[in-house]
Amino acid sequence: MPPALQPETITLEQYEALPENRRAEVFDGIVYDMASPSQIHQTISMELSTILNTYLKSKNGPCRVFHAPFDVKLNDAPLTIVQPDIMIICDRDKLDGKCCNGAPDFIIEIVSPSNPADDYIRKAYYYNSYGVREYWIVDPRRKTVTVNYFEKNMLNIQYSFDSTIKVNIYDDLLINFSDIADLLNI
């Protein structure tokens, strides 16, 4: 029996040469294509980005909100580049004008119905391994938010969409998901 074929790995130069309209992430040098976001996905992303951005602007600190598509290079070798749906980056030295070099402080992924394991398993592993402080998984189909606060080893605390959830990396930021659910009529 012949050995299993291993996918070819990609370099940073090859990744940067991909067509701009190709939505892809790279894990350990292997390229994975991403689906386009749905209307529900976009609505949740916009609402959460607005809440986070309004909060951060009121604090007048160094942290900034970014949303996909925006590359986050977690590792050079093997190459690992992700495009989180929403992220907060507080260390501006990580920003080079094109991407974030290193882990954001806070990431939100909105689950795609086509590949939920990607957010729950693969990305949770990588985000924890590379130093993301807090990672939320928003699942519109299940109407849940899973909070992973890696700094305090609080893993997989699950909330329903009728909950008000604290962003753990801040002392006074709460997000009322029932307001977002009302916009979605779900």
PDB file of N, CA and C in Angstrom, residues 11 45 53 77 105 108-109 162:
ATOM      1  N   THR A  11       4.261  28.781   1.432  1.00  0.00           N
ATOM      2  CA  THR A  11       5.122  29.783   2.066  1.00  0.00           C
ATOM      3  C   THR A  11       4.358  31.099   2.192  1.00  0.00           C
ATOM      4  N   SER A  45     -21.788  40.104  13.161  1.00  0.00           N
ATOM      5  CA  SER A  45     -20.448  40.690  13.112  1.00  0.00           C
ATOM      6  C   SER A  45     -20.512  42.215  13.221  1.00  0.00           C
ATOM      7  N   ASN A  53     -16.210  48.505  19.329  1.00  0.00           N
ATOM      8  CA  ASN A  53     -15.553  49.737  18.903  1.00  0.00           C
ATOM      9  C   ASN A  53     -16.021  50.936  19.743  1.00  0.00           C
ATOM     10  N   ALA A  77       6.863  29.546  10.706  1.00  0.00           N
ATOM     11  CA  ALA A  77       7.273  28.218  10.248  1.00  0.00           C
ATOM     12  C   ALA A  77       6.856  27.177  11.277  1.00  0.00           C
ATOM     13  N   ASP A 105      -5.607  40.103  21.348  1.00  0.00           N
ATOM     14  CA  ASP A 105      -6.003  39.908  22.740  1.00  0.00           C
ATOM     15  C   ASP A 105      -7.340  39.183  22.848  1.00  0.00           C
ATOM     16  N   ILE A 108     -13.457  36.900  18.265  1.00  0.00           N
ATOM     17  CA  ILE A 108     -14.790  36.321  18.122  1.00  0.00           C
ATOM     18  C   ILE A 108     -14.859  35.659  16.754  1.00  0.00           C
ATOM     19  N   GLU A 109     -15.279  34.401  16.744  1.00  0.00           N
ATOM     20  CA  GLU A 109     -15.586  33.701  15.493  1.00  0.00           C
ATOM     21  C   GLU A 109     -17.078  33.410  15.488  1.00  0.00           C
ATOM     22  N   ASP A 162     -29.978  34.714  25.078  1.00  0.00           N
ATOM     23  CA  ASP A 162     -30.741  35.640  25.935  1.00  0.00           C
ATOM     24  C   ASP A 162     -29.903  36.101  27.127  1.00  0.00           C
TER      25      ASP A 162
END
